[in-house]
Tab-separated table of C-alpha atoms (C1' of nucleotides) in Angstrom:
chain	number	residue	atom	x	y	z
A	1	UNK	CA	1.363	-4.853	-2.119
A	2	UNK	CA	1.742	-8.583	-1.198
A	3	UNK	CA	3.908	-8.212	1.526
A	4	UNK	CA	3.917	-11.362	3.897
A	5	UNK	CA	6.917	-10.951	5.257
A	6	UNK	CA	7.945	-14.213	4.612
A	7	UNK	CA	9.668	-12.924	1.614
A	8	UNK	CA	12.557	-11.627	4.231
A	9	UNK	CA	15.811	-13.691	4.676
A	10	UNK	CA	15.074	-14.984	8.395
A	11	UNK	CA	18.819	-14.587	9.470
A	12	UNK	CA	17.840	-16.119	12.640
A	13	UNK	CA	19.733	-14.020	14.211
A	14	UNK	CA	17.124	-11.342	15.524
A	15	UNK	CA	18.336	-10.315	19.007
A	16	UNK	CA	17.274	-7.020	20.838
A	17	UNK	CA	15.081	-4.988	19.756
A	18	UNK	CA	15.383	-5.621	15.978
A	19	UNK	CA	12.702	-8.439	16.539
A	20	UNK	CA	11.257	-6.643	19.053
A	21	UNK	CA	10.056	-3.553	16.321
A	22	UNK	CA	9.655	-6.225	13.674
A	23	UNK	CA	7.227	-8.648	16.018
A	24	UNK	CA	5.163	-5.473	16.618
A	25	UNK	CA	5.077	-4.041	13.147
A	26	UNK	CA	4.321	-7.512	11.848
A	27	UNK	CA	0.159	-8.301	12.270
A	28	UNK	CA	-0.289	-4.858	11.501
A	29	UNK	CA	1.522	-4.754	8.298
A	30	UNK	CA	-0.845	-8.250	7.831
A	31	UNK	CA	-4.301	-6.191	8.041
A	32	UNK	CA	-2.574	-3.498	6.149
A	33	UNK	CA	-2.049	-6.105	3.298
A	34	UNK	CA	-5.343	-7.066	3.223
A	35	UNK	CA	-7.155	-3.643	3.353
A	36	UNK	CA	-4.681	-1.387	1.433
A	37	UNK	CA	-5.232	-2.704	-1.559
A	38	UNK	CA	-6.322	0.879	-3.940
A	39	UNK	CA	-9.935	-0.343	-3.846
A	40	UNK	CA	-10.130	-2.429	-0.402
A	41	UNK	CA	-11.819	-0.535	1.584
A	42	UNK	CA	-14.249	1.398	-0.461
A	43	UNK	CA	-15.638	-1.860	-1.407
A	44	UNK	CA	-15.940	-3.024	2.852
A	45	UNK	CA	-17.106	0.359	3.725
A	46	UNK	CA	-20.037	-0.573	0.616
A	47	UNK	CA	-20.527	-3.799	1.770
A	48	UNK	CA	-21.305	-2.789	5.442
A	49	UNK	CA	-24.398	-2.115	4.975
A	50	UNK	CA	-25.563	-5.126	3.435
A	51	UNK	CA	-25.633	-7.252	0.317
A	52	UNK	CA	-24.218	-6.016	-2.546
A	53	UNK	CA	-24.310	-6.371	-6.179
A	54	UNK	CA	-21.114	-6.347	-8.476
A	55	UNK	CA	-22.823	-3.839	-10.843
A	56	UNK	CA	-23.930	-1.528	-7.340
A	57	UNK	CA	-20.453	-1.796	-6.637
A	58	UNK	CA	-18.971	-0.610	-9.911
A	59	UNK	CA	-21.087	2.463	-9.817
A	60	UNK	CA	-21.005	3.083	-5.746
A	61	UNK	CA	-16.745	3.231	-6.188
A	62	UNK	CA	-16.110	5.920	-8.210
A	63	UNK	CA	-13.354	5.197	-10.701
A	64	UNK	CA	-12.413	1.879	-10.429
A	65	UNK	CA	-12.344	-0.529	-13.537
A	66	UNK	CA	-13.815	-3.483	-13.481
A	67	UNK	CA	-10.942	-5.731	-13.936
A	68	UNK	CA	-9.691	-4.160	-9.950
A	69	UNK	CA	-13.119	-4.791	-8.979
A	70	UNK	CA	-13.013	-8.360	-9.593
A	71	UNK	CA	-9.622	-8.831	-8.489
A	72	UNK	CA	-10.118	-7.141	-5.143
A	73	UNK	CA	-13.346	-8.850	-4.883
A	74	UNK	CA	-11.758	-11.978	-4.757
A	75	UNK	CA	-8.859	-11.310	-2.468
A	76	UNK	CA	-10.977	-9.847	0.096
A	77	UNK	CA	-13.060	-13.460	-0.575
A	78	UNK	CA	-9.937	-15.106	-0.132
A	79	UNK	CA	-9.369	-13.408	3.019
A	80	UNK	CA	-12.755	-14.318	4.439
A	81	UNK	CA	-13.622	-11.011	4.882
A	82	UNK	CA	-16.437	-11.213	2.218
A	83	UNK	CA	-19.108	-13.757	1.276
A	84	UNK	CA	-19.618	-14.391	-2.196
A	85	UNK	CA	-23.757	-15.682	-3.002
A	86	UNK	CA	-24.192	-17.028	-6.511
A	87	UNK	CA	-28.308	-16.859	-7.665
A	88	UNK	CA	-28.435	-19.437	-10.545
A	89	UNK	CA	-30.851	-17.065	-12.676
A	90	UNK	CA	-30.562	-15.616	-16.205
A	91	UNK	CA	-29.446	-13.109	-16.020
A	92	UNK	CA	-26.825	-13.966	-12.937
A	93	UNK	CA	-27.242	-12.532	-10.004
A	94	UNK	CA	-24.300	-12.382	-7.444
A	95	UNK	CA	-24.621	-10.880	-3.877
A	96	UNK	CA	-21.526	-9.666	-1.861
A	97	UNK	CA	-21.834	-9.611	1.898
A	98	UNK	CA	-19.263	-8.640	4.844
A	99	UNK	CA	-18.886	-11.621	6.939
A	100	UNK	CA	-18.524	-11.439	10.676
A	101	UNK	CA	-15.108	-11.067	10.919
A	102	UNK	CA	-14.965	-7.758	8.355
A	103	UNK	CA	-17.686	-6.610	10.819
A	104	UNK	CA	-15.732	-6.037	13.182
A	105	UNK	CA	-13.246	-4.761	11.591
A	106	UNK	CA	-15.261	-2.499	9.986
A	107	UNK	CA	-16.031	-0.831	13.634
A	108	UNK	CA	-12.306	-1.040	14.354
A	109	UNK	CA	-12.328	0.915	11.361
A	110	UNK	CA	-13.971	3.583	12.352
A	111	UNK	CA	-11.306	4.874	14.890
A	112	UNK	CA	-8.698	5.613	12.299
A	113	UNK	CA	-11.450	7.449	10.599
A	114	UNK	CA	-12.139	9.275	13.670
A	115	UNK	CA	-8.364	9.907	13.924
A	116	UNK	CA	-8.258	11.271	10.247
A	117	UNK	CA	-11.105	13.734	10.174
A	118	UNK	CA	-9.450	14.976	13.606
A	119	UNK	CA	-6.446	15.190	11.438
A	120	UNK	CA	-7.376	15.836	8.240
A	121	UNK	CA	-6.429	19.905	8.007
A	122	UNK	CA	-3.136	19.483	10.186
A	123	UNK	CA	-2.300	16.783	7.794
A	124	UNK	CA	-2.805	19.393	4.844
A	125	UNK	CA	-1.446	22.034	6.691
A	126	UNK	CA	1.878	20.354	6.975
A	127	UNK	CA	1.935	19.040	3.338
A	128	UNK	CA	1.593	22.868	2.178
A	129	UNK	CA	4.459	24.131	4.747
A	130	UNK	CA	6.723	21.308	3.834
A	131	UNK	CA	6.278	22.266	0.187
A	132	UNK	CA	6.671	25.708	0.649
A	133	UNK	CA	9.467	25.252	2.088
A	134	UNK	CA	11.497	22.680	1.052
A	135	UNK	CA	10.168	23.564	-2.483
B	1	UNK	CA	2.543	11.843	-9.504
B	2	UNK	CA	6.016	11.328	-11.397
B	3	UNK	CA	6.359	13.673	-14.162
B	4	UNK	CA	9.106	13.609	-16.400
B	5	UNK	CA	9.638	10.157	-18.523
B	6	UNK	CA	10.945	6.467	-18.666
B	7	UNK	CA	12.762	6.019	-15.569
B	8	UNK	CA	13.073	9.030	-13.303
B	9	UNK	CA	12.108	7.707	-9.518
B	10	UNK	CA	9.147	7.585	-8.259
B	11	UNK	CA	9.283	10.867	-5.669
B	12	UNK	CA	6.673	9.701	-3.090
B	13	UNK	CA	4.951	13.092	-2.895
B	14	UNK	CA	2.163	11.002	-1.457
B	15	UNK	CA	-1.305	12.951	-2.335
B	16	UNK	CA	-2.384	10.055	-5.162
B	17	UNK	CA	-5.491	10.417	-6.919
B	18	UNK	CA	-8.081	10.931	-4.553
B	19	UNK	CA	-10.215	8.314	-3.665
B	20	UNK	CA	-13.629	9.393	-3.985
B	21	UNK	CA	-15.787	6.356	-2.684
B	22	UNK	CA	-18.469	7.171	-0.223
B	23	UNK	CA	-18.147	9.626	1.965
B	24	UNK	CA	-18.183	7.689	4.368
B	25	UNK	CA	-14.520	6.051	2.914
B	26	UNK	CA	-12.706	8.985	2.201
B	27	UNK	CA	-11.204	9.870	5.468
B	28	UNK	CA	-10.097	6.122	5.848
B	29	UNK	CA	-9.061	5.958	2.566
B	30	UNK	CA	-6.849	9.129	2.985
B	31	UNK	CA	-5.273	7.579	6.589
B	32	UNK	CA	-4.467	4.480	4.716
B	33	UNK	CA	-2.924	6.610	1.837
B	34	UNK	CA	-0.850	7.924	4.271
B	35	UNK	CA	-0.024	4.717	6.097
B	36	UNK	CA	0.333	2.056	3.984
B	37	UNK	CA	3.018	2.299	2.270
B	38	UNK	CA	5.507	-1.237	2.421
B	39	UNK	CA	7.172	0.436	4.941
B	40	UNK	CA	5.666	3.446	6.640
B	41	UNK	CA	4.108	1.560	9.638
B	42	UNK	CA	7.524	-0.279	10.467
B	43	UNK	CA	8.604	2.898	10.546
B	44	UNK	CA	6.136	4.794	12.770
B	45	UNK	CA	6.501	1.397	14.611
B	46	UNK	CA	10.213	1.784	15.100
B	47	UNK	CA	10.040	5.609	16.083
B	48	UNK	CA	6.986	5.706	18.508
B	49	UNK	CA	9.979	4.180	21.267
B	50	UNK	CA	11.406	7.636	20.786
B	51	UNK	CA	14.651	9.844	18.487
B	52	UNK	CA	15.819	7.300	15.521
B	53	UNK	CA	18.553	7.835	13.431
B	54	UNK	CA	18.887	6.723	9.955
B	55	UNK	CA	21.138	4.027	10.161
B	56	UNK	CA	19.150	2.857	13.451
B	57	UNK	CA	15.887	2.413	11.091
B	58	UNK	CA	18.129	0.795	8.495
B	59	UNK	CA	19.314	-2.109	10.809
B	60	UNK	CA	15.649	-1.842	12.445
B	61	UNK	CA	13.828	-2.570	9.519
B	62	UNK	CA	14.728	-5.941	7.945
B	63	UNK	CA	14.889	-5.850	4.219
B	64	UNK	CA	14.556	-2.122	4.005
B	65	UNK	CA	16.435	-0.320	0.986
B	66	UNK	CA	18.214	3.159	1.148
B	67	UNK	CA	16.294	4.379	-1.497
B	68	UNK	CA	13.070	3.209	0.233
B	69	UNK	CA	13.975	4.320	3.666
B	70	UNK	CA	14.924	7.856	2.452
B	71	UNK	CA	11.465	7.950	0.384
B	72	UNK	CA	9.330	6.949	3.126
B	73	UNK	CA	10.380	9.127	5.752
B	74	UNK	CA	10.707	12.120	3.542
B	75	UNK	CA	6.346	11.462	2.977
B	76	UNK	CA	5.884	10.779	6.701
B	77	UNK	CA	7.643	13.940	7.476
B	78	UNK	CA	5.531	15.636	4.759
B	79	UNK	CA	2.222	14.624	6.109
B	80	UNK	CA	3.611	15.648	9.369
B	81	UNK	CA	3.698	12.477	11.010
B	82	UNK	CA	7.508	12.627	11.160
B	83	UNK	CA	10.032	15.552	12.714
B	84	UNK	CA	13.300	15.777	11.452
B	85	UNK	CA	15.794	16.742	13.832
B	86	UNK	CA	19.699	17.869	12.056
B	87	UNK	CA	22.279	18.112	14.294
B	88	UNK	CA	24.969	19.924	12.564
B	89	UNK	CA	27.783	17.541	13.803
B	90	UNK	CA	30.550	16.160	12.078
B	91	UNK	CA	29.551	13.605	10.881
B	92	UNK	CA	25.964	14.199	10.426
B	93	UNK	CA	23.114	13.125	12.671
B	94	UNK	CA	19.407	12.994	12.345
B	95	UNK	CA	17.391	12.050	14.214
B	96	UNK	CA	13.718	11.077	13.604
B	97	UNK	CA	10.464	11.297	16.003
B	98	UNK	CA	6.717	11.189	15.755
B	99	UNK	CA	4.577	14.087	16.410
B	100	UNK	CA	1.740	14.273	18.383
B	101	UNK	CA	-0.305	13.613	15.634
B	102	UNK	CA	1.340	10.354	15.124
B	103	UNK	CA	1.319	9.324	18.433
B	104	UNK	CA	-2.062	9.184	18.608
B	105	UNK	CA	-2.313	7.795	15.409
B	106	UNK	CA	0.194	5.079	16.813
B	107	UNK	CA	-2.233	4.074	19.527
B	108	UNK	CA	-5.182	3.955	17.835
B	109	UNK	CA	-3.241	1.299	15.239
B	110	UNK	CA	-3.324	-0.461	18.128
B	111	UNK	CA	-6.685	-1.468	17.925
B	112	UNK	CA	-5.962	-2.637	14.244
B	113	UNK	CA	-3.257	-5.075	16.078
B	114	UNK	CA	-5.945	-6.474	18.223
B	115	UNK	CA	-8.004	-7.116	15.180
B	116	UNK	CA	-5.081	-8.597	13.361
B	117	UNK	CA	-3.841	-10.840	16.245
B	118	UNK	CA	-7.565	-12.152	17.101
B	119	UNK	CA	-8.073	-13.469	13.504
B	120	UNK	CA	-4.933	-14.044	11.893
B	121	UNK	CA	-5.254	-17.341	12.121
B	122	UNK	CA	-9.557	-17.385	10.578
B	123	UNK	CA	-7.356	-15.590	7.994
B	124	UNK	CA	-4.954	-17.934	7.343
B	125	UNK	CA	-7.664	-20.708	7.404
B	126	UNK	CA	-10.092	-19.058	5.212
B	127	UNK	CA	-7.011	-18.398	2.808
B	128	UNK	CA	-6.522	-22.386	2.509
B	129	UNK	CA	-9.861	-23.212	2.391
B	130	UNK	CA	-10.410	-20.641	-0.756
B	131	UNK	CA	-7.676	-22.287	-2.578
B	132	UNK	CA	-7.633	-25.925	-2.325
B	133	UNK	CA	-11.958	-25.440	-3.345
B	134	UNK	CA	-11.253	-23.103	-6.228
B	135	UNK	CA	-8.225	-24.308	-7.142
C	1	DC	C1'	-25.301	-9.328	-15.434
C	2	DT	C1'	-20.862	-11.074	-13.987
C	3	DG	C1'	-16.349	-11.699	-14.878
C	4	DC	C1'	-12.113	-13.725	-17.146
C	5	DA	C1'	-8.264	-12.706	-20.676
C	6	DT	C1'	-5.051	-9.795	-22.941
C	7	DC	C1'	-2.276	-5.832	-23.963
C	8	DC	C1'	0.216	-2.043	-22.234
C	9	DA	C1'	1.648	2.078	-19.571
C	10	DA	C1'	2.919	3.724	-15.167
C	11	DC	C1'	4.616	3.137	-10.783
C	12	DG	C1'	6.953	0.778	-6.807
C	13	DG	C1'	10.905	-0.748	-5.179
C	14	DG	C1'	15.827	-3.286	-5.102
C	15	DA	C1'	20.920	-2.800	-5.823
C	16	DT	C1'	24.576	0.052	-5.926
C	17	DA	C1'	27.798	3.769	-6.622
C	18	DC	C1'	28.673	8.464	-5.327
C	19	DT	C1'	28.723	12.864	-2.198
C	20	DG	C1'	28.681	16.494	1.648
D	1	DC	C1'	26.554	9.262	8.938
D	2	DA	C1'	22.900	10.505	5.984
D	3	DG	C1'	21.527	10.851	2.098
D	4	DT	C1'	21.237	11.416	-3.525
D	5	DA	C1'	21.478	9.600	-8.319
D	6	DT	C1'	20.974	5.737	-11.657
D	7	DC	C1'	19.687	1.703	-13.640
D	8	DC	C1'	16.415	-1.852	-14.020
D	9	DC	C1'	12.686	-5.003	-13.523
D	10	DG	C1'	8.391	-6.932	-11.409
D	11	DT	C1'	3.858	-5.553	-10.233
D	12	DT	C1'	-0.321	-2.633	-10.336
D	13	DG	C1'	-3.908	-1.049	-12.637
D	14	DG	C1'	-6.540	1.022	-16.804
D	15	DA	C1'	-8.805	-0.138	-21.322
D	16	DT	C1'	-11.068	-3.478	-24.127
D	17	DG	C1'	-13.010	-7.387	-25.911
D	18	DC	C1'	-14.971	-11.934	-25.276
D	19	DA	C1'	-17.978	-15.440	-22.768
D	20	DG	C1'	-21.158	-17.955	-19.571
DNA sequence: CTGCATCCAACGGGATACTG
DNA sequence: CAGTATCCCGTTGGATGCAG
C-alpha cells in the first residue's frame, strides 16, 4: 500500500476545508498503512497472546506464503509494533512478541471488530441488493 | 476478482479472498477489507460532514484519480457504507452520504486516530532506529 | 528452523480522452 | 457535472529453490 502521503505534491496552497478533510484523514490513513497490509493483522491478532514462532505462524495464518510472512514480519518490526528474539541454537529458534505499543492497539482493535460483527449481515445484505440490482 | 484477460480494469467488487486467520481476525480482517482501500477512509472522512458531490470529493481528496474516485465509491456504496443520491437535473448531480452504518463506523475510527496520533512519532522513531541498525 | 533470492502472474492505480 | 473506457506500468504476492 505504502501510502505516506508524502508522495502528494504539497501545493501549499491548502485553504478551507481541503486541509481540513486531509489533516483528519491523514494519521488514520498512517495506522491503516501499517495494519492493512493482506497479512497484518492476522499475524498481531496471533501474536497477542504471546510469543510466537515463525513456523506457528505459518500454520496459525491460513494461506499465506512464506515469502509475505517474512516480509510482513519485518515491516510490522520496522514499525515497532513487534519484537523480534533471536535464540542462537541449532536448529534457530526465533520468537515474535507484540510490544507495548501493538498492545494497545490491539484493544483499540477490538472496537472495529465489535463494529463488524454488529455489521457483518447488513454489510452482506447490501452487497447482495446492490448486485441484484445494479447487476 | 477480475475476470477476463491482460488489461481489463480492475472492477473493485471488493469481497477478495477471504481471510481465514483465527477467528478471532476475521471480522477485523473483513472491516479492514472494506476500509482500506488508498482511498476509502479519505472518503468516508470527507462525507461524514454531510451530502458530497463528485467533483467536491475530487478537489477534497488531494491526488485522487477519476478512475479511482469512481471505483471507490461505487465499493463503499456496495458494502452499504455509501448512499447515492441522483438528482435528475440538468446537468447532473449526485450527491454522496454515509449511512448509519458508517457513521458509526466513522466514530469508532476515531479511536484508531487516537492510537495513531499518540504514537506516530514511537513510529517514526522505531522506523529510524530499524534502519540505520540493519541497514 | 528461519528466511533471503528469483521468477512471474495478477492486480492496483495514474493519465487521459470520450459521453450522457 | 458525473461518470465510463483505454492504455500502461509499478507493485503485490504466490511458487520455488537455496542457505545459514
Amino acid at each position: 500500500m505504502s501510502r505516506s502521503h508524502t508522495d502528494v505534491p504539497v501545493e501549499a496552497n491548502g485553504t478551507s476545508e481541503i486541509r481540513d478533510v486531509i489533516e483528519e484523514a491523514c494519521p488514520l490513513a498512517e495506522v491503516i498503512d501499517h495494519v492493512a497490509g493482506k497479512w497484518s493483522v492476522g499475524i498481531l491478532v496471533a501474536a497477542a497472546r504471546g510469543p510466537v514462532r515463525f513456523t506457528e505462524l505459518e500454520r496459525a495464518i491460513n494461506g499465506i506464503s512464506r515469502r509475505m510472512l517474512t516480509l510482513t514480519l519485518r515491516k510490522l518490526e520496522r514499525d515497532g509494533l513487534l519484537h523480534r528474539t533471536v535464540y542462537p541454537t541449532v536448529p534457530p529458534k526465533v520468537e515474535y512478541t507484540l510490544t507495548d505499543m501493538a498492545k494497545e492497539l490491539h484493544e483499540t482493535l477490538r472496537s472495529l471488530t465489535d463494529w463488524a460483527e454488529r455489521h457483518r449481515t447488513d454489510i452482506t445484505v447490501a452487497q447482495n441488493r446492490y448486485d441484484t440490482t445494479k447487476r
